[in-house]
Amino acid sequence: DAQGCVIEEVSLPHIKYAIPAYYVIAPSEASSNLARYDGVRYGYRAKAYSDLFEMYAKTRDEGFGQEVKRRIMIGTFALSSGYYDAYYLKAMKVRALIKRDFEKAFKKVDMLACPTTPTVAFKLGEKTQDPIQMYLSDIFTVSVNLAGLPAISLPIGFALGLPVGGQLIGKPFDEGTLLKVSYLWEHTYKHYELVPLS
């Protein structure tokens, strides 16, 4: 194009497994890391309790939101005896395949561009009662997290009167190029000046 970029299509065949892999790995890590927040040494402590067990229970009940509690429960299950190999270990193998797909793509291109989500932005409160739909909308962002890559989301326009985001994904430790290209994109297209059409 006019900015000197060449567009080439690449394939990430294992990205379809990113959601299940991420939602085993991330909750497992959250469960493990948040175990220390018991109200004794770290974090919030419930105000009223009668014994140690009640302090732990109330602290975690009051101190963590619904989504955090959901992830802790999923992670605890995935790491439990008898399920570790079936879930966590398998998800880590999928993570390695996703990372390998990105490595192969970066042998052909300097940067990847894709949507941030598969749909336009949700209306305020629209999906809060359906966490599965919210999780599914993470397909393009969680794969980047699994591969350990830098990425940035930019406004690229409007559809149905709602903002649409585009994501630029950089090579490992190449945040500088990512920021330069996103800055160029922002100043070339000036999406921040656009007004949505209702």
Coordinates of N, CA and C in Angstrom, one line a residue:
D1 N 0.8 -1.2 0.0 CA 0.0 0.0 0.0 C 0.9 1.3 0.0
A2 N 0.3 2.4 0.2 CA 1.0 3.7 0.1 C 2.0 3.8 1.2
Q3 N 1.9 3.1 2.3 CA 2.8 3.2 3.5 C 4.0 2.2 3.3
G4 N 4.0 1.4 2.2 CA 5.1 0.5 2.0 C 4.9 -0.9 2.6
C5 N 3.7 -1.2 3.0 CA 3.4 -2.5 3.6 C 3.0 -3.5 2.5
V6 N 3.4 -4.7 2.6 CA 3.0 -5.8 1.7 C 2.1 -6.8 2.6
I7 N 0.9 -7.1 2.1 CA 0.0 -8.0 2.8 C 0.1 -9.4 2.2
E8 N 0.3 -10.3 3.2 CA 0.4 -11.7 2.8 C -0.4 -12.5 3.8
E9 N -1.1 -13.5 3.3 CA -2.0 -14.4 4.1 C -1.1 -15.5 4.7
V10 N -1.4 -15.7 6.0 CA -0.7 -16.8 6.7 C -1.7 -17.7 7.4
S11 N -1.3 -18.9 7.8 CA -2.2 -19.8 8.4 C -1.8 -20.1 9.8
L12 N -2.8 -20.2 10.7 CA -2.6 -20.5 12.1 C -3.5 -21.7 12.4
P13 N -3.2 -22.9 12.0 CA -4.2 -24.0 12.1 C -4.6 -24.4 13.5
H14 N -3.8 -24.2 14.5 CA -4.2 -24.6 15.8 C -4.9 -23.6 16.6
I15 N -5.2 -22.4 16.0 CA -5.8 -21.3 16.8 C -7.2 -21.7 17.2
K16 N -7.8 -22.6 16.5 CA -9.2 -23.1 16.9 C -9.2 -23.8 18.3
Y17 N -8.1 -24.2 18.8 CA -8.0 -24.8 20.1 C -7.6 -23.8 21.2
A18 N -7.4 -22.5 20.8 CA -6.9 -21.6 21.8 C -7.9 -21.3 23.0
I19 N -9.1 -21.3 22.7 CA -10.1 -21.0 23.8 C -10.1 -22.1 24.8
P20 N -10.3 -23.4 24.4 CA -10.2 -24.4 25.5 C -8.9 -24.5 26.2
A21 N -7.8 -24.3 25.4 CA -6.5 -24.4 26.1 C -6.3 -23.3 27.1
Y22 N -6.6 -22.1 26.7 CA -6.5 -20.9 27.5 C -7.3 -21.0 28.8
Y23 N -8.6 -21.5 28.6 CA -9.5 -21.5 29.8 C -9.3 -22.8 30.6
V24 N -8.2 -23.5 30.3 CA -7.7 -24.5 31.3 C -6.4 -24.0 31.9
I25 N -5.5 -23.4 31.1 CA -4.2 -22.9 31.6 C -4.4 -21.7 32.5
A26 N -5.1 -20.7 32.1 CA -5.3 -19.4 32.9 C -5.9 -19.7 34.2
P27 N -7.1 -20.4 34.2 CA -7.7 -20.6 35.6 C -6.8 -21.5 36.5
S28 N -6.0 -22.4 35.9 CA -5.1 -23.2 36.7 C -4.1 -22.4 37.3
E29 N -3.5 -21.4 36.5 CA -2.5 -20.5 37.1 C -3.1 -19.6 38.1
A30 N -4.3 -19.1 37.8 CA -5.0 -18.2 38.8 C -5.3 -19.0 40.1
S31 N -5.8 -20.2 40.0 CA -6.1 -21.0 41.2 C -4.8 -21.2 42.0
S32 N -3.7 -21.5 41.4 CA -2.5 -21.7 42.1 C -2.0 -20.4 42.7
N33 N -2.0 -19.3 42.0 CA -1.5 -18.0 42.4 C -2.3 -17.4 43.5
L34 N -3.7 -17.6 43.4 CA -4.6 -16.9 44.3 C -4.8 -17.7 45.6
A35 N -4.2 -18.9 45.7 CA -4.3 -19.6 46.9 C -3.8 -18.9 48.2
R36 N -2.8 -18.1 48.0 CA -2.1 -17.4 49.1 C -3.0 -16.3 49.7
Y37 N -4.0 -15.8 48.9 CA -4.9 -14.8 49.4 C -6.0 -15.3 50.3
D38 N -5.5 -15.6 51.5 CA -6.4 -16.2 52.5 C -6.8 -15.3 53.7
G39 N -6.3 -14.0 53.6 CA -6.6 -13.1 54.6 C -5.7 -13.1 55.8
V40 N -4.7 -14.0 55.8 CA -3.7 -14.0 56.9 C -2.5 -13.1 56.6
R41 N -1.9 -13.4 55.4 CA -0.7 -12.6 55.1 C -0.9 -11.6 53.9
Y42 N -1.8 -12.0 53.0 CA -2.0 -11.3 51.8 C -3.4 -10.8 51.6
G43 N -3.5 -9.6 51.0 CA -4.8 -9.2 50.5 C -5.9 -8.8 51.6
Y44 N -7.1 -8.8 51.1 CA -8.2 -8.4 51.9 C -8.5 -9.4 53.0
R45 N -9.0 -9.0 54.2 CA -9.5 -9.9 55.2 C -10.9 -9.5 55.7
A46 N -11.8 -10.5 55.8 CA -13.2 -10.2 56.2 C -13.1 -9.6 57.6
K47 N -14.1 -8.7 57.8 CA -14.2 -8.0 59.1 C -14.7 -8.9 60.3
A48 N -15.8 -9.6 60.0 CA -16.4 -10.4 61.0 C -16.4 -11.9 60.8
Y49 N -15.8 -12.6 61.7 CA -15.7 -14.1 61.6 C -15.5 -14.6 63.0
S50 N -15.9 -15.9 63.2 CA -15.8 -16.5 64.5 C -14.6 -17.5 64.7
D51 N -14.1 -18.0 63.6 CA -12.9 -18.9 63.7 C -12.1 -18.8 62.4
L52 N -11.0 -19.5 62.4 CA -10.1 -19.5 61.3 C -10.7 -19.9 60.0
F53 N -11.5 -21.0 60.0 CA -12.1 -21.5 58.8 C -13.1 -20.5 58.3
E54 N -13.9 -19.9 59.1 CA -14.9 -18.8 58.7 C -14.2 -17.6 58.1
M55 N -13.0 -17.3 58.7 CA -12.2 -16.1 58.2 C -11.8 -16.4 56.7
Y56 N -11.2 -17.6 56.5 CA -10.8 -18.0 55.1 C -12.0 -17.9 54.2
A57 N -13.1 -18.6 54.6 CA -14.3 -18.6 53.7 C -14.9 -17.3 53.4
K58 N -15.1 -16.4 54.4 CA -15.6 -15.1 54.2 C -14.7 -14.2 53.5
T59 N -13.4 -14.3 53.8 CA -12.4 -13.5 53.1 C -12.4 -13.8 51.6
R60 N -12.5 -15.0 51.2 CA -12.5 -15.4 49.8 C -13.8 -15.1 49.1
D61 N -14.9 -15.2 49.9 CA -16.2 -14.9 49.4 C -16.4 -13.5 49.1
E62 N -16.0 -12.6 50.1 CA -16.1 -11.2 49.9 C -15.0 -10.6 49.1
G63 N -13.9 -11.1 49.1 CA -12.7 -10.5 48.4 C -12.6 -10.8 46.9
F64 N -13.3 -11.9 46.4 CA -13.2 -12.2 45.0 C -14.5 -12.1 44.3
G65 N -14.5 -11.6 43.1 CA -15.8 -11.4 42.3 C -16.2 -12.8 41.7
Q66 N -17.4 -12.8 41.1 CA -17.9 -14.0 40.6 C -17.0 -14.7 39.5
E67 N -16.4 -13.9 38.6 CA -15.6 -14.4 37.6 C -14.3 -15.0 38.1
V68 N -13.7 -14.3 39.1 CA -12.5 -14.8 39.8 C -12.8 -16.2 40.5
K69 N -13.9 -16.2 41.2 CA -14.3 -17.5 41.8 C -14.5 -18.6 40.8
R70 N -15.1 -18.3 39.7 CA -15.4 -19.3 38.7 C -14.1 -19.8 38.1
R71 N -13.1 -18.9 37.9 CA -11.8 -19.4 37.4 C -11.0 -20.2 38.4
I72 N -11.1 -19.8 39.7 CA -10.4 -20.6 40.7 C -11.0 -22.0 40.8
M73 N -12.3 -22.1 40.7 CA -12.9 -23.5 40.7 C -12.5 -24.3 39.5
I74 N -12.5 -23.7 38.3 CA -12.1 -24.4 37.1 C -10.6 -24.8 37.2
G75 N -9.8 -23.9 37.7 CA -8.4 -24.2 37.8 C -8.1 -25.3 38.9
T76 N -8.7 -25.2 40.0 CA -8.5 -26.2 41.0 C -8.9 -27.6 40.5
F77 N -10.0 -27.7 39.8 CA -10.4 -28.9 39.2 C -9.4 -29.4 38.2
A78 N -8.9 -28.6 37.3 CA -8.0 -29.0 36.2 C -6.6 -29.4 36.8
L79 N -6.3 -28.9 38.0 CA -5.0 -29.3 38.6 C -5.1 -30.4 39.6
S80 N -6.4 -30.9 39.8 CA -6.6 -31.9 40.9 C -6.1 -33.3 40.4
S81 N -5.8 -34.1 41.4 CA -5.3 -35.4 41.1 C -6.2 -36.2 40.2
G82 N -5.7 -36.8 39.2 CA -6.5 -37.6 38.2 C -6.9 -36.7 37.0
Y83 N -6.9 -35.4 37.1 CA -7.3 -34.6 36.0 C -6.1 -33.7 35.4
Y84 N -5.0 -33.7 36.1 CA -3.9 -32.9 35.7 C -3.4 -33.2 34.3
D85 N -3.2 -34.5 34.0 CA -2.7 -35.0 32.7 C -3.8 -34.8 31.7
A86 N -5.1 -35.1 32.0 CA -6.2 -35.0 31.0 C -6.4 -33.6 30.6
Y87 N -6.2 -32.6 31.5 CA -6.6 -31.2 31.2 C -5.4 -30.3 31.1
Y88 N -4.7 -30.1 32.2 CA -3.6 -29.1 32.2 C -2.5 -29.5 31.3
L89 N -2.0 -30.7 31.4 CA -0.9 -31.1 30.6 C -1.2 -31.1 29.1
K90 N -2.4 -31.5 28.8 CA -2.9 -31.5 27.4 C -3.0 -30.1 26.8
A91 N -3.5 -29.2 27.7 CA -3.6 -27.8 27.3 C -2.2 -27.2 27.0
M92 N -1.2 -27.6 27.8 CA 0.1 -27.0 27.6 C 0.7 -27.6 26.3
K93 N 0.3 -28.8 25.9 CA 0.8 -29.3 24.6 C 0.2 -28.5 23.5
V94 N -1.1 -28.2 23.6 CA -1.8 -27.3 22.6 C -1.1 -26.0 22.5
R95 N -0.8 -25.4 23.7 CA -0.1 -24.1 23.7 C 1.2 -24.2 22.9
A96 N 1.9 -25.2 23.0 CA 3.2 -25.4 22.2 C 2.9 -25.4 20.7
L97 N 1.8 -26.1 20.3 CA 1.4 -26.1 18.9 C 1.0 -24.7 18.4
I98 N 0.3 -23.9 19.2 CA -0.1 -22.6 18.8 C 1.1 -21.7 18.7
K99 N 2.0 -21.8 19.7 CA 3.3 -21.0 19.6 C 4.0 -21.4 18.4
R100 N 4.1 -22.6 18.0 CA 4.8 -23.1 16.8 C 4.2 -22.5 15.5
D101 N 2.8 -22.4 15.5 CA 2.1 -21.8 14.4 C 2.6 -20.4 14.2
F102 N 2.6 -19.6 15.3 CA 3.0 -18.2 15.2 C 4.5 -18.1 14.7
E103 N 5.4 -19.0 15.3 CA 6.8 -18.9 14.8 C 6.9 -19.2 13.3
K104 N 6.1 -20.1 12.8 CA 6.1 -20.4 11.4 C 5.6 -19.2 10.6
A105 N 4.6 -18.6 11.1 CA 4.0 -17.4 10.4 C 5.0 -16.2 10.3
F106 N 5.8 -16.1 11.4 CA 6.7 -15.0 11.5 C 8.0 -15.2 10.7
K107 N 8.1 -16.4 10.1 CA 9.2 -16.6 9.1 C 8.9 -16.0 7.8
K108 N 7.5 -15.7 7.6 CA 7.1 -15.1 6.3 C 6.8 -13.6 6.4
V109 N 6.3 -13.2 7.6 CA 5.9 -11.8 7.8 C 6.5 -11.2 9.0
D110 N 6.5 -9.9 9.1 CA 7.0 -9.1 10.2 C 6.0 -8.9 11.3
M111 N 4.7 -8.9 10.9 CA 3.6 -8.6 11.9 C 2.4 -9.2 11.4
L112 N 1.5 -9.6 12.3 CA 0.2 -10.1 11.9 C -0.9 -9.1 12.3
A113 N -2.0 -9.1 11.4 CA -3.1 -8.3 11.7 C -4.4 -9.2 11.6
C114 N -5.3 -9.0 12.6 CA -6.5 -9.7 12.6 C -7.5 -8.9 13.4
P115 N -8.8 -9.3 13.4 CA -9.7 -8.6 14.3 C -9.3 -8.8 15.8
T116 N -9.8 -8.0 16.6 CA -9.6 -8.2 18.1 C -10.6 -9.2 18.6
T117 N -11.8 -9.1 18.1 CA -12.9 -10.1 18.4 C -13.6 -10.5 17.2
P118 N -14.3 -11.6 17.2 CA -15.1 -12.0 16.0 C -16.4 -11.2 15.7
T119 N -16.8 -10.4 16.7 CA -18.0 -9.6 16.5 C -17.7 -8.1 16.9
V120 N -18.7 -7.3 16.7 CA -18.6 -5.9 17.1 C -18.6 -5.9 18.6
A121 N -18.4 -4.7 19.2 CA -18.4 -4.6 20.7 C -19.8 -5.0 21.2
F122 N -19.9 -5.6 22.4 CA -21.1 -5.9 23.0 C -21.7 -4.6 23.5
K123 N -23.1 -4.6 23.6 CA -23.7 -3.4 24.2 C -23.5 -3.6 25.7
L124 N -23.5 -2.5 26.5 CA -23.2 -2.6 27.9 C -24.1 -3.6 28.6
G125 N -23.5 -4.5 29.3 CA -24.3 -5.5 30.1 C -24.9 -6.7 29.2
E126 N -24.6 -6.7 27.9 CA -25.3 -7.6 27.0 C -24.9 -9.1 27.3
K127 N -23.7 -9.4 27.6 CA -23.3 -10.8 27.7 C -22.9 -11.2 29.1
T128 N -23.2 -10.3 30.1 CA -22.7 -10.6 31.5 C -23.3 -11.9 32.1
Q129 N -24.5 -12.3 31.6 CA -25.1 -13.5 32.1 C -24.7 -14.8 31.3
D130 N -23.9 -14.6 30.3 CA -23.5 -15.7 29.4 C -22.0 -15.7 29.3
P131 N -21.3 -16.2 30.3 CA -19.8 -16.2 30.3 C -19.2 -17.0 29.1
I132 N -19.9 -18.0 28.7 CA -19.3 -18.8 27.6 C -19.2 -18.0 26.3
Q133 N -20.3 -17.2 26.0 CA -20.2 -16.3 24.8 C -19.1 -15.2 25.0
M134 N -18.9 -14.8 26.2 CA -17.8 -13.8 26.5 C -16.5 -14.5 26.2
Y135 N -16.3 -15.7 26.7 CA -15.0 -16.5 26.5 C -14.8 -16.7 25.1
L136 N -15.8 -17.0 24.3 CA -15.6 -17.3 22.9 C -15.1 -16.1 22.1
S137 N -15.5 -14.9 22.6 CA -15.1 -13.7 21.9 C -13.6 -13.4 22.1
D138 N -12.9 -14.2 22.9 CA -11.5 -14.0 23.1 C -10.6 -14.8 22.2
I139 N -11.1 -15.4 21.2 CA -10.3 -16.3 20.3 C -9.1 -15.7 19.8
F140 N -9.1 -14.4 19.4 CA -7.9 -13.8 18.7 C -6.9 -13.3 19.8
T141 N -7.4 -12.9 21.0 CA -6.5 -12.4 22.0 C -5.9 -13.4 22.8
V142 N -6.6 -14.5 23.2 CA -6.0 -15.5 24.0 C -4.9 -16.3 23.3
S143 N -5.0 -16.5 22.0 CA -4.0 -17.2 21.3 C -2.6 -16.4 21.3
V144 N -2.7 -15.1 21.3 CA -1.5 -14.3 21.5 C -0.9 -14.4 22.9
N145 N -1.8 -14.5 23.9 CA -1.3 -14.7 25.3 C -0.6 -16.1 25.4
L146 N -1.3 -17.1 24.8 CA -0.7 -18.4 24.9 C 0.7 -18.5 24.3
A147 N 0.9 -17.8 23.2 CA 2.2 -17.8 22.5 C 3.2 -16.8 23.1
G148 N 2.8 -16.0 24.0 CA 3.7 -15.1 24.7 C 4.1 -13.9 23.8
L149 N 3.2 -13.4 22.9 CA 3.6 -12.4 22.0 C 3.1 -11.0 22.4
P150 N 3.7 -10.0 21.9 CA 3.1 -8.6 22.1 C 2.1 -8.3 21.1
A151 N 1.0 -7.6 21.5 CA -0.1 -7.3 20.6 C -0.7 -6.0 21.1
I152 N -1.4 -5.3 20.2 CA -2.1 -4.1 20.5 C -3.4 -4.0 19.7
S153 N -4.4 -3.6 20.4 CA -5.7 -3.4 19.8 C -6.0 -2.0 19.4
L154 N -6.5 -1.8 18.2 CA -6.7 -0.4 17.7 C -8.1 -0.3 17.1
P155 N -8.7 0.9 17.3 CA -10.0 1.1 16.6 C -9.8 1.1 15.1
I156 N -10.6 0.4 14.4 CA -10.5 0.4 12.9 C -11.8 0.8 12.2
G157 N -12.8 1.1 12.9 CA -14.0 1.6 12.3 C -15.2 1.3 13.2
F158 N -16.4 1.3 12.5 CA -17.7 1.1 13.2 C -18.5 0.1 12.3
A159 N -19.3 -0.7 12.9 CA -20.3 -1.6 12.3 C -21.5 -1.6 13.1
L160 N -22.7 -1.4 12.5 CA -23.9 -1.4 13.3 C -23.9 -0.4 14.4
G161 N -23.2 0.7 14.1 CA -23.1 1.8 15.1 C -22.2 1.5 16.3
L162 N -21.5 0.4 16.3 CA -20.6 0.0 17.4 C -19.2 -0.1 16.9
P163 N -18.2 0.1 17.8 CA -16.8 0.1 17.4 C -16.3 -1.3 17.1
V164 N -15.4 -1.3 16.1 CA -14.7 -2.5 15.7 C -13.2 -2.4 16.0
G165 N -12.6 -3.4 16.6 CA -11.2 -3.3 16.9 C -10.4 -4.2 16.0
G166 N -9.2 -3.8 15.7 CA -8.3 -4.6 15.0 C -7.0 -4.8 15.8
Q167 N -6.4 -6.0 15.7 CA -5.3 -6.3 16.5 C -4.0 -6.5 15.7
L168 N -2.9 -5.9 16.1 CA -1.6 -6.1 15.5 C -0.8 -7.0 16.4
I169 N -0.2 -8.0 15.9 CA 0.6 -8.9 16.7 C 2.0 -8.9 16.2
G170 N 2.9 -8.7 17.2 CA 4.4 -8.6 16.8 C 5.1 -9.8 17.2
K171 N 6.3 -9.9 16.7 CA 7.3 -11.0 17.0 C 7.7 -10.9 18.5
P172 N 8.2 -11.9 19.0 CA 8.6 -11.9 20.4 C 9.6 -10.7 20.7
F173 N 9.3 -10.0 21.7 CA 10.2 -8.9 22.1 C 10.4 -7.8 21.1
D174 N 9.4 -7.7 20.2 CA 9.5 -6.6 19.1 C 8.4 -5.6 19.3
E175 N 8.2 -5.1 20.6 CA 7.2 -4.2 20.9 C 7.5 -2.8 20.2
G176 N 8.7 -2.5 19.9 CA 9.1 -1.3 19.2 C 8.4 -1.2 17.8
T177 N 8.5 -2.2 17.0 CA 7.9 -2.2 15.7 C 6.4 -2.1 15.8
L178 N 5.9 -2.9 16.8 CA 4.4 -2.9 17.0 C 3.9 -1.5 17.3
L179 N 4.6 -0.8 18.2 CA 4.2 0.6 18.5 C 4.3 1.6 17.4
K180 N 5.4 1.4 16.6 CA 5.6 2.3 15.4 C 4.5 2.1 14.4
V181 N 4.2 0.8 14.1 CA 3.1 0.6 13.1 C 1.8 1.0 13.6
S182 N 1.5 0.8 14.9 CA 0.2 1.2 15.4 C 0.0 2.7 15.4
Y183 N 1.2 3.4 15.7 CA 1.2 4.9 15.7 C 0.9 5.4 14.2
L184 N 1.6 4.7 13.2 CA 1.4 5.1 11.8 C -0.1 4.8 11.4
W185 N -0.6 3.7 11.9 CA -2.0 3.4 11.6 C -3.0 4.4 12.1
E186 N -2.8 4.8 13.4 CA -3.6 5.8 14.1 C -3.6 7.1 13.3
H187 N -2.4 7.6 12.9 CA -2.3 8.9 12.3 C -2.6 8.9 10.8
T188 N -2.6 7.7 10.2 CA -3.0 7.6 8.8 C -4.5 7.6 8.7
Y189 N -5.2 6.8 9.5 CA -6.7 6.6 9.3 C -7.5 7.4 10.3
K190 N -6.9 7.9 11.4 CA -7.6 8.8 12.3 C -9.0 8.3 12.7
H191 N -9.1 7.1 13.1 CA -10.4 6.5 13.5 C -10.9 7.2 14.7
Y192 N -10.1 7.8 15.5 CA -10.5 8.4 16.7 C -11.3 9.7 16.4
E193 N -11.3 10.1 15.2 CA -12.1 11.3 14.8 C -13.5 10.9 14.2
L194 N -13.6 9.6 13.9 CA -14.9 9.2 13.3 C -16.0 9.1 14.3
V195 N -17.2 9.4 13.8 CA -18.4 9.3 14.6 C -19.2 8.1 14.1
P196 N -19.7 7.2 15.0 CA -20.4 6.1 14.5 C -21.7 6.4 13.8
L197 N -22.1 5.7 12.8 CA -23.3 5.8 12.1 C -24.4 5.0 12.8
S198 N -25.4 5.5 13.3 CA -26.4 4.7 14.0 C -27.3 4.0 13.0

